[in-house]
mmCIF file of C-alpha atoms and ligand atoms in Angstrom:
data_model
loop_
_atom_site.group_PDB
_atom_site.id
_atom_site.type_symbol
_atom_site.label_atom_id
_atom_site.label_comp_id
_atom_site.label_asym_id
_atom_site.label_seq_id
_atom_site.Cartn_x
_atom_site.Cartn_y
_atom_site.Cartn_z
ATOM 1 C CA MET A 14 15.093 26.983 -6.017
ATOM 2 C CA ASN A 15 14.196 24.431 -2.601
ATOM 3 C CA ILE A 16 11.802 21.966 -2.090
ATOM 4 C CA GLN A 17 9.058 24.491 -0.695
ATOM 5 C CA SER A 18 9.230 27.328 -3.576
ATOM 6 C CA ALA A 19 8.844 25.049 -6.070
ATOM 7 C CA ILE A 20 5.361 22.867 -5.041
ATOM 8 C CA ASN A 21 4.207 26.274 -4.330
ATOM 9 C CA LYS A 22 5.142 26.798 -7.817
ATOM 10 C CA GLY A 23 4.046 23.521 -9.854
ATOM 11 C CA SER A 24 0.730 23.063 -8.030
ATOM 12 C CA LYS A 25 -0.221 27.585 -8.799
ATOM 13 C CA ILE A 26 0.309 26.260 -12.009
ATOM 14 C CA LEU A 27 -1.659 23.248 -12.258
ATOM 15 C CA GLN A 28 -4.307 24.441 -10.048
ATOM 16 C CA ASN A 29 -4.741 27.655 -12.851
ATOM 17 C CA ASN A 30 -5.523 25.031 -15.407
ATOM 18 C CA ASN A 31 -7.989 22.904 -13.477
ATOM 19 C CA ILE A 32 -6.076 19.906 -12.552
ATOM 20 C CA SER A 33 -8.311 20.075 -8.614
ATOM 21 C CA SER A 34 -5.661 17.909 -7.281
ATOM 22 C CA PHE A 35 -3.210 20.006 -7.763
ATOM 23 C CA ARG A 36 -1.189 20.632 -4.379
ATOM 24 C CA LEU A 37 -0.529 16.768 -4.533
ATOM 25 C CA ASP A 38 -0.058 16.481 -8.025
ATOM 26 C CA SER A 39 2.771 18.610 -7.059
ATOM 27 C CA GLU A 40 4.154 16.765 -4.805
ATOM 28 C CA ILE A 41 4.115 13.386 -6.235
ATOM 29 C CA ILE A 42 5.866 14.721 -9.154
ATOM 30 C CA LEU A 43 8.441 16.009 -7.469
ATOM 31 C CA SER A 44 8.750 12.824 -5.103
ATOM 32 C CA LYS A 45 8.787 10.699 -8.112
ATOM 33 C CA VAL A 46 11.341 13.174 -10.052
ATOM 34 C CA LEU A 47 13.613 12.778 -6.313
ATOM 35 C CA ASN A 48 12.580 9.269 -6.248
ATOM 36 C CA LYS A 49 11.695 10.042 -2.252
ATOM 37 C CA GLU A 50 7.974 8.866 -0.926
ATOM 38 C CA ARG A 51 6.301 12.235 -0.483
ATOM 39 C CA SER A 52 7.256 12.188 3.141
ATOM 40 C CA TYR A 53 10.512 12.866 1.982
ATOM 41 C CA ILE A 54 9.272 16.478 0.348
ATOM 42 C CA PHE A 55 7.953 17.054 3.527
ATOM 43 C CA LEU A 56 11.156 16.675 5.883
ATOM 44 C CA ASN A 57 13.338 18.331 3.206
ATOM 45 C CA LEU A 58 11.513 21.279 2.063
ATOM 46 C CA ASN A 59 14.529 23.780 2.394
ATOM 47 C CA LYS A 60 16.674 21.589 0.076
ATOM 48 C CA VAL A 61 17.625 23.441 -2.722
ATOM 49 C CA LEU A 62 17.316 21.446 -6.059
ATOM 50 C CA SER A 63 19.319 20.534 -8.867
ATOM 51 C CA ASN A 64 19.248 22.634 -11.815
ATOM 52 C CA ASP A 65 17.866 18.733 -13.967
ATOM 53 C CA ASP A 66 15.638 17.861 -10.728
ATOM 54 C CA LEU A 67 14.119 21.499 -11.123
ATOM 55 C CA ASN A 68 14.130 21.383 -15.033
ATOM 56 C CA ARG A 69 12.621 18.106 -15.343
ATOM 57 C CA PHE A 70 10.080 19.196 -12.633
ATOM 58 C CA ASN A 71 8.939 21.515 -14.447
ATOM 59 C CA ASP A 72 9.230 19.001 -18.109
ATOM 60 C CA LEU A 73 6.597 17.040 -15.902
ATOM 61 C CA ILE A 74 4.754 20.497 -14.558
ATOM 62 C CA LYS A 75 3.505 21.095 -18.247
ATOM 63 C CA GLU A 76 3.218 16.744 -19.317
ATOM 64 C CA ARG A 77 -0.073 16.676 -16.264
ATOM 65 C CA GLN A 78 -1.367 20.333 -17.103
ATOM 66 C CA THR A 79 -2.129 19.210 -20.138
ATOM 67 C CA GLY A 80 -4.477 17.235 -17.994
ATOM 68 C CA LYS A 81 -2.566 13.724 -19.126
ATOM 69 C CA PRO A 82 -3.342 11.638 -15.573
ATOM 70 C CA ILE A 83 -0.145 10.999 -13.216
ATOM 71 C CA ALA A 84 -1.037 7.157 -14.333
ATOM 72 C CA TYR A 85 -0.054 8.110 -18.027
ATOM 73 C CA ILE A 86 2.978 9.900 -17.078
ATOM 74 C CA PHE A 87 5.099 7.558 -15.133
ATOM 75 C CA GLY A 88 3.906 4.369 -16.736
ATOM 76 C CA LYS A 89 2.500 3.688 -13.546
ATOM 77 C CA LYS A 90 -0.477 2.320 -11.391
ATOM 78 C CA GLU A 91 -0.774 0.784 -7.177
ATOM 79 C CA PHE A 92 -3.818 -0.790 -7.306
ATOM 80 C CA TRP A 93 -4.750 -4.503 -5.479
ATOM 81 C CA LYS A 94 -1.288 -4.938 -3.565
ATOM 82 C CA PHE A 95 1.128 -4.380 -6.781
ATOM 83 C CA GLU A 96 2.247 -1.538 -9.249
ATOM 84 C CA PHE A 97 0.601 -2.128 -13.096
ATOM 85 C CA ASP A 98 2.551 -0.893 -15.955
ATOM 86 C CA VAL A 99 -0.150 1.311 -17.457
ATOM 87 C CA ASP A 100 0.353 3.203 -21.425
ATOM 88 C CA LYS A 101 -2.751 5.445 -23.298
ATOM 89 C CA ASN A 102 -3.814 2.359 -24.890
ATOM 90 C CA VAL A 103 -5.323 1.376 -21.357
ATOM 91 C CA LEU A 104 -7.498 2.346 -18.688
ATOM 92 C CA ILE A 105 -6.643 3.121 -15.555
ATOM 93 C CA PRO A 106 -7.032 0.661 -12.077
ATOM 94 C CA ARG A 107 -10.038 2.896 -10.862
ATOM 95 C CA PRO A 108 -9.632 2.112 -6.271
ATOM 96 C CA ASP A 109 -12.449 0.906 -7.550
ATOM 97 C CA THR A 110 -12.236 -2.164 -8.869
ATOM 98 C CA GLU A 111 -10.651 -3.734 -6.294
ATOM 99 C CA LEU A 112 -13.174 -4.455 -4.562
ATOM 100 C CA ILE A 113 -14.673 -6.318 -7.588
ATOM 101 C CA VAL A 114 -10.515 -8.221 -5.589
ATOM 102 C CA GLU A 115 -11.510 -8.150 -2.703
ATOM 103 C CA VAL A 116 -15.706 -10.505 -3.348
ATOM 104 C CA ILE A 117 -14.056 -12.814 -5.278
ATOM 105 C CA LEU A 118 -11.486 -13.539 -3.087
ATOM 106 C CA GLU A 119 -13.932 -14.062 -0.479
ATOM 107 C CA LEU A 120 -16.170 -16.230 -3.174
ATOM 108 C CA THR A 121 -13.281 -18.756 -3.355
ATOM 109 C CA LYS A 122 -11.379 -18.401 0.167
ATOM 110 C CA ASN A 123 -12.252 -22.280 0.167
ATOM 111 C CA LYS A 124 -11.698 -23.119 -3.724
ATOM 112 C CA THR A 125 -7.716 -24.284 -4.961
ATOM 113 C CA SER A 126 -7.822 -24.846 -7.867
ATOM 114 C CA LEU A 127 -10.646 -22.942 -10.349
ATOM 115 C CA LYS A 128 -9.857 -21.655 -13.643
ATOM 116 C CA LEU A 129 -11.240 -17.900 -14.464
ATOM 117 C CA LEU A 130 -11.637 -15.830 -17.924
ATOM 118 C CA ASP A 131 -12.130 -11.658 -17.938
ATOM 119 C CA ILE A 132 -13.829 -10.824 -20.566
ATOM 120 C CA GLY A 133 -11.087 -7.512 -21.607
ATOM 121 C CA ILE A 134 -8.864 -7.404 -18.998
ATOM 122 C CA GLY A 135 -6.672 -3.958 -20.019
ATOM 123 C CA SER A 136 -4.294 -3.807 -18.146
ATOM 124 C CA GLY A 137 -4.728 -7.022 -16.830
ATOM 125 C CA CYS A 138 -4.942 -5.752 -13.227
ATOM 126 C CA ILE A 139 -8.075 -8.213 -12.067
ATOM 127 C CA ILE A 140 -6.909 -11.511 -12.466
ATOM 128 C CA LEU A 141 -3.185 -11.103 -12.358
ATOM 129 C CA SER A 142 -3.687 -8.940 -8.847
ATOM 130 C CA ILE A 143 -6.415 -12.733 -8.239
ATOM 131 C CA LEU A 144 -3.272 -15.890 -9.550
ATOM 132 C CA ARG A 145 -1.216 -13.459 -7.233
ATOM 133 C CA GLU A 146 -3.378 -13.773 -4.364
ATOM 134 C CA LYS A 147 -5.079 -18.271 -4.969
ATOM 135 C CA LYS A 148 -1.351 -20.162 -5.917
ATOM 136 C CA GLY A 149 -3.355 -22.504 -8.141
ATOM 137 C CA PHE A 150 -5.797 -21.062 -10.262
ATOM 138 C CA TYR A 151 -5.340 -21.070 -13.902
ATOM 139 C CA GLY A 152 -6.049 -17.829 -15.915
ATOM 140 C CA VAL A 153 -7.488 -16.579 -20.028
ATOM 141 C CA GLY A 154 -7.643 -13.215 -19.625
ATOM 142 C CA ILE A 155 -8.956 -12.047 -23.516
ATOM 143 C CA ASP A 156 -9.355 -8.338 -24.912
ATOM 144 C CA MET A 157 -9.944 -7.264 -28.398
ATOM 145 C CA SER A 158 -7.385 -4.556 -28.802
ATOM 146 C CA LYS A 159 -3.468 -6.150 -28.986
ATOM 147 C CA LYS A 160 -1.775 -2.873 -26.974
ATOM 148 C CA CYS A 161 -3.636 -4.152 -24.240
ATOM 149 C CA LEU A 162 -2.540 -7.480 -24.736
ATOM 150 C CA LYS A 163 1.337 -6.576 -24.733
ATOM 151 C CA ILE A 164 0.969 -4.715 -21.670
ATOM 152 C CA SER A 165 -0.934 -7.935 -19.750
ATOM 153 C CA LYS A 166 1.888 -9.318 -20.808
ATOM 154 C CA VAL A 167 4.536 -7.316 -19.428
ATOM 155 C CA ASN A 168 1.917 -7.370 -16.175
ATOM 156 C CA SER A 169 2.328 -11.252 -15.532
ATOM 157 C CA ASN A 170 5.933 -10.937 -16.367
ATOM 158 C CA LYS A 171 6.521 -8.823 -13.979
ATOM 159 C CA LEU A 172 3.963 -10.681 -11.481
ATOM 160 C CA ASN A 173 5.473 -14.044 -11.855
ATOM 161 C CA LEU A 174 2.656 -14.916 -13.083
ATOM 162 C CA THR A 175 3.501 -16.133 -16.836
ATOM 163 C CA ASN A 176 3.208 -19.147 -16.355
ATOM 164 C CA ARG A 177 -0.854 -19.935 -14.999
ATOM 165 C CA VAL A 178 -2.686 -17.679 -17.015
ATOM 166 C CA ARG A 179 -2.590 -16.939 -21.584
ATOM 167 C CA PHE A 180 -4.208 -13.658 -23.492
ATOM 168 C CA PHE A 181 -5.756 -14.487 -26.305
ATOM 169 C CA LYS A 182 -6.076 -11.616 -29.182
ATOM 170 C CA SER A 183 -10.386 -11.743 -29.028
ATOM 171 C CA ASP A 184 -13.282 -10.200 -28.755
ATOM 172 C CA VAL A 185 -16.021 -11.570 -26.865
ATOM 173 C CA ASP A 186 -18.266 -13.031 -29.058
ATOM 174 C CA ASN A 187 -15.991 -14.690 -30.977
ATOM 175 C CA PHE A 188 -13.659 -15.921 -27.885
ATOM 176 C CA ASN A 189 -14.884 -19.959 -27.958
ATOM 177 C CA TYR A 190 -12.412 -21.345 -25.585
ATOM 178 C CA GLY A 191 -13.035 -23.613 -22.416
ATOM 179 C CA LYS A 192 -15.572 -23.470 -19.739
ATOM 180 C CA TYR A 193 -14.568 -21.875 -16.476
ATOM 181 C CA ASP A 194 -15.509 -21.931 -12.654
ATOM 182 C CA LEU A 195 -15.985 -17.578 -12.718
ATOM 183 C CA ILE A 196 -15.745 -15.045 -15.426
ATOM 184 C CA VAL A 197 -14.374 -11.879 -14.474
ATOM 185 C CA SER A 198 -15.241 -8.863 -16.519
ATOM 186 C CA ASN A 199 -15.255 -5.058 -16.229
ATOM 187 C CA PRO A 200 -16.484 -4.098 -19.728
ATOM 188 C CA PRO A 201 -17.025 -0.645 -21.238
ATOM 189 C CA TYR A 202 -20.615 0.013 -19.332
ATOM 190 C CA ILE A 203 -20.333 3.888 -19.216
ATOM 191 C CA ASN A 204 -23.965 5.394 -21.876
ATOM 192 C CA LYS A 205 -23.525 8.271 -24.112
ATOM 193 C CA PHE A 206 -25.189 11.261 -22.301
ATOM 194 C CA SER A 207 -22.845 10.154 -19.445
ATOM 195 C CA TYR A 208 -19.546 9.853 -21.976
ATOM 196 C CA ASP A 209 -20.050 13.009 -22.947
ATOM 197 C CA CYS A 210 -19.952 14.577 -19.642
ATOM 198 C CA LEU A 211 -16.746 12.366 -17.842
ATOM 199 C CA GLU A 212 -14.263 15.157 -16.969
ATOM 200 C CA LYS A 213 -11.355 15.940 -19.236
ATOM 201 C CA GLY A 214 -8.624 14.061 -18.500
ATOM 202 C CA ILE A 215 -10.712 11.077 -18.538
ATOM 203 C CA LEU A 216 -12.457 11.780 -21.726
ATOM 204 C CA ASP A 217 -9.430 13.448 -23.473
ATOM 205 C CA PHE A 218 -6.597 10.896 -22.360
ATOM 206 C CA GLU A 219 -8.327 7.526 -21.555
ATOM 207 C CA PRO A 220 -9.832 4.768 -24.611
ATOM 208 C CA LYS A 221 -13.204 5.418 -25.310
ATOM 209 C CA ILE A 222 -13.062 1.524 -26.240
ATOM 210 C CA ALA A 223 -12.320 0.585 -22.310
ATOM 211 C CA LEU A 224 -15.324 3.103 -21.306
ATOM 212 C CA TYR A 225 -17.928 3.410 -24.392
ATOM 213 C CA GLY A 226 -20.390 0.554 -23.519
ATOM 214 C CA GLY A 227 -23.528 2.223 -26.768
ATOM 215 C CA ILE A 228 -25.929 4.508 -26.434
ATOM 216 C CA ASP A 229 -27.628 2.606 -23.592
ATOM 217 C CA GLY A 230 -23.937 1.786 -21.329
ATOM 218 C CA LEU A 231 -25.167 -1.921 -22.355
ATOM 219 C CA SER A 232 -24.105 -3.407 -25.326
ATOM 220 C CA GLU A 233 -21.463 -5.488 -24.110
ATOM 221 C CA ILE A 234 -22.722 -5.593 -20.935
ATOM 222 C CA ARG A 235 -25.196 -8.029 -22.805
ATOM 223 C CA LYS A 236 -22.444 -9.815 -24.840
ATOM 224 C CA VAL A 237 -19.983 -10.891 -21.877
ATOM 225 C CA VAL A 238 -23.214 -11.982 -19.850
ATOM 226 C CA ASN A 239 -24.452 -14.066 -23.377
ATOM 227 C CA LYS A 240 -21.194 -15.390 -23.624
ATOM 228 C CA SER A 241 -20.284 -16.365 -19.867
ATOM 229 C CA SER A 242 -23.764 -18.678 -20.628
ATOM 230 C CA GLU A 243 -22.095 -20.311 -22.534
ATOM 231 C CA LEU A 244 -18.654 -20.672 -20.792
ATOM 232 C CA LEU A 245 -19.479 -20.694 -17.553
ATOM 233 C CA LYS A 246 -19.233 -24.629 -15.683
ATOM 234 C CA LYS A 247 -23.028 -25.298 -13.852
ATOM 235 C CA ASN A 248 -23.191 -23.015 -11.146
ATOM 236 C CA GLY A 249 -20.011 -20.699 -12.225
ATOM 237 C CA LYS A 250 -19.516 -17.584 -11.108
ATOM 238 C CA LEU A 251 -19.838 -14.496 -13.573
ATOM 239 C CA VAL A 252 -19.054 -11.328 -11.654
ATOM 240 C CA LEU A 253 -19.614 -7.958 -13.302
ATOM 241 C CA GLU A 254 -18.681 -4.233 -12.901
ATOM 242 C CA ILE A 255 -21.350 -2.236 -14.196
ATOM 243 C CA ALA A 256 -22.590 1.309 -13.002
ATOM 244 C CA TYR A 257 -24.270 2.828 -10.408
ATOM 245 C CA ASP A 258 -27.118 2.836 -12.135
ATOM 246 C CA GLN A 259 -27.706 -0.353 -13.877
ATOM 247 C CA ARG A 260 -28.400 -2.367 -11.059
ATOM 248 C CA GLU A 261 -32.059 -3.456 -12.298
ATOM 249 C CA LYS A 262 -31.439 -3.258 -16.130
ATOM 250 C CA VAL A 263 -28.295 -5.726 -16.126
ATOM 251 C CA LYS A 264 -30.190 -8.054 -13.330
ATOM 252 C CA LYS A 265 -32.437 -8.363 -16.203
ATOM 253 C CA ILE A 266 -30.413 -8.922 -18.613
ATOM 254 C CA LEU A 267 -28.866 -12.206 -16.718
ATOM 255 C CA ASN A 268 -32.115 -13.291 -15.290
ATOM 256 C CA ASP A 269 -33.031 -13.710 -19.232
ATOM 257 C CA LYS A 270 -30.528 -15.713 -19.784
ATOM 258 C CA LYS A 271 -31.337 -18.157 -16.405
ATOM 259 C CA PHE A 272 -27.958 -16.214 -14.220
ATOM 260 C CA TYR A 273 -28.872 -16.490 -10.293
ATOM 261 C CA ILE A 274 -28.895 -13.512 -8.808
ATOM 262 C CA ASN A 275 -26.135 -13.750 -5.546
ATOM 263 C CA LYS A 276 -25.475 -9.648 -5.016
ATOM 264 C CA ILE A 277 -24.926 -6.780 -5.946
ATOM 265 C CA LEU A 278 -21.915 -5.009 -4.036
ATOM 266 C CA LYS A 279 -21.099 -0.922 -3.216
ATOM 267 C CA ASP A 280 -18.114 0.969 -3.905
ATOM 268 C CA TYR A 281 -16.626 3.962 -2.022
ATOM 269 C CA ALA A 282 -19.287 6.246 -2.499
ATOM 270 C CA LYS A 283 -22.295 3.689 -2.045
ATOM 271 C CA ASN A 284 -23.064 3.848 -5.784
ATOM 272 C CA ASP A 285 -24.070 0.086 -6.982
ATOM 273 C CA ARG A 286 -20.979 -2.126 -8.429
ATOM 274 C CA CYS A 287 -20.458 -4.968 -9.264
ATOM 275 C CA ILE A 288 -23.188 -7.787 -9.953
ATOM 276 C CA VAL A 289 -22.334 -11.528 -8.857
ATOM 277 C CA SER A 290 -24.097 -14.077 -9.759
ATOM 278 C CA THR A 291 -24.914 -18.060 -11.147
ATOM 279 C CA LYS A 292 -25.381 -19.107 -13.964
ATOM 280 C CA MET A 293 -28.228 -22.059 -12.802
HETATM 281 N N1 LIG B 312 -15.209 3.313 -13.746
HETATM 282 C C1 LIG B 312 -14.543 4.184 -14.426
HETATM 283 C C2 LIG B 312 -15.028 5.047 -14.289
HETATM 284 O O1 LIG B 312 -16.123 5.360 -14.717
HETATM 285 C C3 LIG B 312 -15.355 3.024 -16.165
HETATM 286 C C4 LIG B 312 -15.551 1.408 -15.740
HETATM 287 C C5 LIG B 312 -15.493 0.806 -17.235
HETATM 288 O O2 LIG B 312 -15.601 2.223 -17.917
HETATM 289 N N2 LIG B 312 -15.590 -0.010 -16.828
HETATM 290 O O3 LIG B 312 -14.417 5.843 -15.321
#
């Protein structure tokens, strides 16, 4: 079978299984099997596949057909300028979360040496991307999941950051180590109703603990704000990822803890996504 026919076949199977990105995914899977860029595929549509490659392709299409995200199938996800290891224990880094990295780099562009804390690191994508960009910064990352810490340590190794970051297994309430110039968090913030309506690929495969924020979606955000008011230095910044409809409620939670709201940023879909505040 040639490349063109394999892509068509894989894409049809995925489409029949309600995978909306069926064609793209079929192409990505084949390019990974062949260990080539996607462009190679378009330039070699008539090339005949070896039996081994075809079998591997068919197996991976079967895996994707169940709804399993591509990132979990290959154990990798691009985020910011880097490639992160991921597995089923960590949330797959989202392009929208790159906004958080961007805003922190902008906020700290004139700083050379800062101490950062990331609450709920997951794969480590946020704090590790920032540390890679800012050579004089030090970071601490916490997560209550030991399995997440394992992955974030792999990622810090891959990015040569082990001497500038420390990880602790802790939930937010019980963490009391250090004082920070900046705290960042992408906490679980999805409310009960929205969680139940998530698309199947997320609901069936991504960790609930990284997504679900209690009935109103705000229970972890409240904890992060409380803890940040203790651990931030005066004038330190808190940068939070929030859901599209949480702006006013999170502003109130922050104001109640005497944070000044600096700005609220929108994501690619023009929804509120990130709130920057300062501890007074
Ligand atoms: N943005 C993620 C999603 O929509 C949610 C991330 C989170 O809860 N922190 O799937």
